[in-house]
């Protein structure tokens, strides 16, 4: 038994030391850089496929892009969040009292310096700021989205996505919409995003 353990340990050690490190996927080259503005190691060569993607036809595209770039996140990610949060309805109000395109709660809006949650530019800037803070805090897209939806303290305490069906569905929907947008699709509701991750 000790010989088997020794052999297994030796084999594992050899694999870890002798094998090349697994390469991290380069999401930036795939059109999925979550943070923008940092200098890339090398520019991605333009492919025929990438150059054929049509310009964005998303609602509020200029305002979303401006807010996202200001807070150094991918505009497609902010579009995905807005799609799931409000389906681009600037006057949307949830049963919990969240309001606007990015569905800011009153206290969160105040903390972010947003005086009018229904002002498109102010709401988008506040939502982008809050999402960027969660991305920096958690270093993981899914945890950041869970924190945006269920609250950062709950996610920090658990160290994972809470077992709340609404939050789990929310994270899945935003990721699915982000993938659809990264593939060049136009989406305006969660239903438009379905099937993009399959």
mmCIF file of C-alpha atoms in Angstrom:
data_model
loop_
_atom_site.group_PDB
_atom_site.id
_atom_site.type_symbol
_atom_site.label_atom_id
_atom_site.label_comp_id
_atom_site.label_asym_id
_atom_site.label_seq_id
_atom_site.Cartn_x
_atom_site.Cartn_y
_atom_site.Cartn_z
ATOM 1 C CA UNK A 1 0.000 0.000 0.000
ATOM 2 C CA UNK A 2 2.832 2.406 0.882
ATOM 3 C CA UNK A 3 4.476 1.571 -2.440
ATOM 4 C CA UNK A 4 1.273 2.416 -4.335
ATOM 5 C CA UNK A 5 0.975 5.744 -2.474
ATOM 6 C CA UNK A 6 4.617 6.502 -3.189
ATOM 7 C CA UNK A 7 4.165 5.683 -6.874
ATOM 8 C CA UNK A 8 0.988 7.815 -7.124
ATOM 9 C CA UNK A 9 2.672 10.729 -5.364
ATOM 10 C CA UNK A 10 5.745 10.399 -7.578
ATOM 11 C CA UNK A 11 3.615 10.256 -10.716
ATOM 12 C CA UNK A 12 1.615 13.292 -9.643
ATOM 13 C CA UNK A 13 4.779 15.208 -8.807
ATOM 14 C CA UNK A 14 6.283 14.325 -12.197
ATOM 15 C CA UNK A 15 3.139 15.515 -13.984
ATOM 16 C CA UNK A 16 3.122 18.799 -12.092
ATOM 17 C CA UNK A 17 6.826 19.515 -12.490
ATOM 18 C CA UNK A 18 7.442 18.011 -15.909
ATOM 19 C CA UNK A 19 4.272 19.103 -17.712
ATOM 20 C CA UNK A 20 4.035 22.559 -19.249
ATOM 21 C CA UNK A 21 1.664 24.916 -17.483
ATOM 22 C CA UNK A 22 -1.846 24.925 -18.831
ATOM 23 C CA UNK A 23 -2.390 27.973 -20.978
ATOM 24 C CA UNK A 24 -5.008 30.438 -19.814
ATOM 25 C CA UNK A 25 -7.579 31.117 -22.511
ATOM 26 C CA UNK A 26 -7.165 34.559 -24.040
ATOM 27 C CA UNK A 27 -10.716 35.861 -23.794
ATOM 28 C CA UNK A 28 -9.619 39.233 -25.151
ATOM 29 C CA UNK A 29 -8.840 37.703 -28.540
ATOM 30 C CA UNK A 30 -12.250 36.019 -28.508
ATOM 31 C CA UNK A 31 -14.033 39.342 -28.070
ATOM 32 C CA UNK A 32 -14.671 38.759 -24.383
ATOM 33 C CA UNK A 33 -12.251 40.991 -22.493
ATOM 34 C CA UNK A 34 -14.162 41.863 -19.346
ATOM 35 C CA UNK A 35 -11.919 44.783 -18.444
ATOM 36 C CA UNK A 36 -10.879 47.205 -21.146
ATOM 37 C CA UNK A 37 -8.240 49.882 -21.300
ATOM 38 C CA UNK A 38 -5.253 47.799 -20.217
ATOM 39 C CA UNK A 39 -2.478 47.488 -22.762
ATOM 40 C CA UNK A 40 -2.686 44.068 -24.425
ATOM 41 C CA UNK A 41 0.446 41.941 -24.735
ATOM 42 C CA UNK A 42 0.069 41.828 -28.510
ATOM 43 C CA UNK A 43 -2.723 43.025 -30.766
ATOM 44 C CA UNK A 44 -4.963 40.290 -32.078
ATOM 45 C CA UNK A 45 -4.663 39.831 -35.822
ATOM 46 C CA UNK A 46 -7.869 40.827 -37.580
ATOM 47 C CA UNK A 47 -9.612 37.878 -39.113
ATOM 48 C CA UNK A 48 -12.134 37.871 -41.918
ATOM 49 C CA UNK A 49 -14.714 36.552 -39.458
ATOM 50 C CA UNK A 50 -14.126 39.360 -36.931
ATOM 51 C CA UNK A 51 -14.234 42.055 -39.599
ATOM 52 C CA UNK A 52 -17.604 40.764 -40.824
ATOM 53 C CA UNK A 53 -19.355 41.377 -37.494
ATOM 54 C CA UNK A 54 -21.874 44.183 -37.953
ATOM 55 C CA UNK A 55 -21.685 47.259 -35.749
ATOM 56 C CA UNK A 56 -23.704 47.014 -32.548
ATOM 57 C CA UNK A 57 -27.416 47.604 -32.940
ATOM 58 C CA UNK A 58 -28.130 47.529 -29.223
ATOM 59 C CA UNK A 59 -30.397 50.173 -27.687
ATOM 60 C CA UNK A 60 -28.564 52.994 -25.897
ATOM 61 C CA UNK A 61 -25.321 51.751 -27.463
ATOM 62 C CA UNK A 62 -23.424 55.048 -27.238
ATOM 63 C CA UNK A 63 -24.436 55.627 -23.601
ATOM 64 C CA UNK A 64 -23.665 52.016 -22.615
ATOM 65 C CA UNK A 65 -20.286 52.135 -24.345
ATOM 66 C CA UNK A 66 -19.381 55.458 -22.721
ATOM 67 C CA UNK A 67 -20.277 54.222 -19.212
ATOM 68 C CA UNK A 68 -18.520 50.889 -19.722
ATOM 69 C CA UNK A 69 -15.318 52.439 -21.052
ATOM 70 C CA UNK A 70 -15.306 55.030 -18.246
ATOM 71 C CA UNK A 71 -15.363 52.195 -15.691
ATOM 72 C CA UNK A 72 -13.044 49.971 -17.756
ATOM 73 C CA UNK A 73 -15.410 47.093 -18.431
ATOM 74 C CA UNK A 74 -16.445 45.506 -21.712
ATOM 75 C CA UNK A 75 -19.479 47.312 -23.186
ATOM 76 C CA UNK A 76 -20.915 43.917 -24.184
ATOM 77 C CA UNK A 77 -20.913 42.914 -20.513
ATOM 78 C CA UNK A 78 -22.805 46.063 -19.523
ATOM 79 C CA UNK A 79 -25.253 45.469 -22.399
ATOM 80 C CA UNK A 80 -25.771 41.898 -21.118
ATOM 81 C CA UNK A 81 -26.456 43.171 -17.610
ATOM 82 C CA UNK A 82 -28.948 45.788 -18.878
ATOM 83 C CA UNK A 83 -30.665 43.155 -21.031
ATOM 84 C CA UNK A 84 -31.264 40.942 -18.006
ATOM 85 C CA UNK A 85 -31.948 43.700 -15.473
ATOM 86 C CA UNK A 86 -34.462 45.819 -17.391
ATOM 87 C CA UNK A 87 -34.660 44.700 -21.038
ATOM 88 C CA UNK A 88 -33.624 48.283 -21.900
ATOM 89 C CA UNK A 89 -36.602 49.892 -20.122
ATOM 90 C CA UNK A 90 -35.181 53.020 -18.413
ATOM 91 C CA UNK A 91 -38.257 53.466 -16.189
ATOM 92 C CA UNK A 92 -38.333 49.834 -14.995
ATOM 93 C CA UNK A 93 -38.890 49.325 -11.256
ATOM 94 C CA UNK A 94 -38.588 45.923 -9.575
ATOM 95 C CA UNK A 95 -40.794 44.670 -6.753
ATOM 96 C CA UNK A 96 -37.776 45.158 -4.455
ATOM 97 C CA UNK A 97 -37.545 48.833 -5.461
ATOM 98 C CA UNK A 98 -34.565 48.684 -7.822
ATOM 99 C CA UNK A 99 -34.893 51.106 -10.704
ATOM 100 C CA UNK A 100 -33.604 52.121 -14.106
ATOM 101 C CA UNK A 101 -31.688 50.319 -16.826
ATOM 102 C CA UNK A 102 -29.222 48.680 -14.412
ATOM 103 C CA UNK A 103 -31.814 48.313 -11.621
ATOM 104 C CA UNK A 104 -29.998 50.230 -8.894
ATOM 105 C CA UNK A 105 -31.421 50.038 -5.379
ATOM 106 C CA UNK A 106 -31.947 53.478 -3.789
ATOM 107 C CA UNK A 107 -29.165 53.029 -1.207
ATOM 108 C CA UNK A 108 -26.713 51.691 -3.770
ATOM 109 C CA UNK A 109 -27.491 54.574 -6.119
ATOM 110 C CA UNK A 110 -26.871 57.093 -3.328
ATOM 111 C CA UNK A 111 -23.574 55.414 -2.394
ATOM 112 C CA UNK A 112 -22.509 55.595 -6.053
ATOM 113 C CA UNK A 113 -23.463 59.271 -6.351
ATOM 114 C CA UNK A 114 -26.440 58.621 -8.632
ATOM 115 C CA UNK A 115 -29.144 61.135 -7.716
ATOM 116 C CA UNK A 116 -31.637 60.108 -10.423
ATOM 117 C CA UNK A 117 -31.795 56.358 -11.007
ATOM 118 C CA UNK A 118 -34.025 56.905 -14.043
ATOM 119 C CA UNK A 119 -31.606 59.186 -15.863
ATOM 120 C CA UNK A 120 -30.136 56.898 -18.521
ATOM 121 C CA UNK A 121 -26.549 58.191 -18.368
ATOM 122 C CA UNK A 122 -26.413 58.405 -14.567
ATOM 123 C CA UNK A 123 -27.933 54.947 -14.145
ATOM 124 C CA UNK A 124 -25.590 53.334 -16.665
ATOM 125 C CA UNK A 125 -22.566 54.982 -15.067
ATOM 126 C CA UNK A 126 -23.662 53.842 -11.612
ATOM 127 C CA UNK A 127 -24.360 50.296 -12.780
ATOM 128 C CA UNK A 128 -21.028 50.080 -14.623
ATOM 129 C CA UNK A 129 -19.207 51.446 -11.564
ATOM 130 C CA UNK A 130 -20.902 48.954 -9.243
ATOM 131 C CA UNK A 131 -20.229 46.012 -11.572
ATOM 132 C CA UNK A 132 -16.571 47.033 -11.994
ATOM 133 C CA UNK A 133 -16.207 47.143 -8.190
ATOM 134 C CA UNK A 134 -17.599 43.615 -7.893
ATOM 135 C CA UNK A 135 -15.297 42.346 -10.652
ATOM 136 C CA UNK A 136 -12.287 43.836 -8.878
ATOM 137 C CA UNK A 137 -13.381 42.545 -5.487
ATOM 138 C CA UNK A 138 -14.181 38.976 -6.509
ATOM 139 C CA UNK A 139 -11.926 38.509 -9.548
ATOM 140 C CA UNK A 140 -14.499 36.175 -11.077
ATOM 141 C CA UNK A 141 -17.276 37.121 -13.482
ATOM 142 C CA UNK A 142 -19.864 34.752 -12.033
ATOM 143 C CA UNK A 143 -19.194 35.815 -8.432
ATOM 144 C CA UNK A 144 -19.273 39.481 -9.453
ATOM 145 C CA UNK A 145 -22.650 38.991 -11.132
ATOM 146 C CA UNK A 146 -23.968 37.122 -8.093
ATOM 147 C CA UNK A 147 -22.777 40.006 -5.902
ATOM 148 C CA UNK A 148 -24.502 42.514 -8.185
ATOM 149 C CA UNK A 149 -27.754 40.572 -7.802
ATOM 150 C CA UNK A 150 -27.702 39.199 -4.244
ATOM 151 C CA UNK A 151 -25.314 41.616 -2.556
ATOM 152 C CA UNK A 152 -21.539 41.520 -2.205
ATOM 153 C CA UNK A 153 -21.500 40.741 1.512
ATOM 154 C CA UNK A 154 -23.582 37.605 1.029
ATOM 155 C CA UNK A 155 -21.288 36.380 -1.762
ATOM 156 C CA UNK A 156 -18.159 37.237 0.265
ATOM 157 C CA UNK A 157 -19.511 35.402 3.307
ATOM 158 C CA UNK A 158 -20.373 32.276 1.293
ATOM 159 C CA UNK A 159 -17.430 32.404 -1.117
ATOM 160 C CA UNK A 160 -19.671 31.131 -3.895
ATOM 161 C CA UNK A 161 -22.862 31.899 -5.780
ATOM 162 C CA UNK A 162 -25.668 31.741 -3.203
ATOM 163 C CA UNK A 163 -28.145 28.894 -3.517
ATOM 164 C CA UNK A 164 -30.891 31.321 -4.430
ATOM 165 C CA UNK A 165 -32.679 30.268 -7.597
ATOM 166 C CA UNK A 166 -33.163 33.883 -8.748
ATOM 167 C CA UNK A 167 -29.442 34.639 -8.354
ATOM 168 C CA UNK A 168 -28.335 31.416 -10.023
ATOM 169 C CA UNK A 169 -30.650 32.089 -12.980
ATOM 170 C CA UNK A 170 -29.510 35.734 -13.096
ATOM 171 C CA UNK A 171 -25.839 34.765 -13.385
ATOM 172 C CA UNK A 172 -26.602 32.196 -16.083
ATOM 173 C CA UNK A 173 -28.713 34.679 -18.069
ATOM 174 C CA UNK A 174 -26.139 37.489 -17.976
ATOM 175 C CA UNK A 175 -23.362 35.108 -19.043
ATOM 176 C CA UNK A 176 -25.551 33.719 -21.823
ATOM 177 C CA UNK A 177 -26.376 37.239 -23.063
ATOM 178 C CA UNK A 178 -22.703 38.226 -22.852
ATOM 179 C CA UNK A 179 -21.784 35.245 -25.023
ATOM 180 C CA UNK A 180 -24.536 36.104 -27.525
ATOM 181 C CA UNK A 181 -23.344 39.714 -27.744
ATOM 182 C CA UNK A 182 -19.717 38.576 -28.063
ATOM 183 C CA UNK A 183 -20.809 36.438 -31.012
ATOM 184 C CA UNK A 184 -22.213 39.546 -32.717
ATOM 185 C CA UNK A 185 -25.883 38.909 -32.014
ATOM 186 C CA UNK A 186 -28.355 41.692 -31.228
ATOM 187 C CA UNK A 187 -30.280 41.016 -28.031
ATOM 188 C CA UNK A 188 -32.984 43.000 -26.301
ATOM 189 C CA UNK A 189 -34.354 40.428 -23.861
ATOM 190 C CA UNK A 190 -33.207 37.262 -22.130
ATOM 191 C CA UNK A 191 -35.160 35.244 -24.690
ATOM 192 C CA UNK A 192 -32.908 36.615 -27.440
ATOM 193 C CA UNK A 193 -29.866 35.207 -25.622
ATOM 194 C CA UNK A 194 -31.062 31.645 -25.165
ATOM 195 C CA UNK A 195 -29.103 28.982 -26.907
ATOM 196 C CA UNK A 196 -25.940 31.034 -27.361
ATOM 197 C CA UNK A 197 -23.996 28.998 -24.792
ATOM 198 C CA UNK A 198 -24.929 25.632 -26.241
#
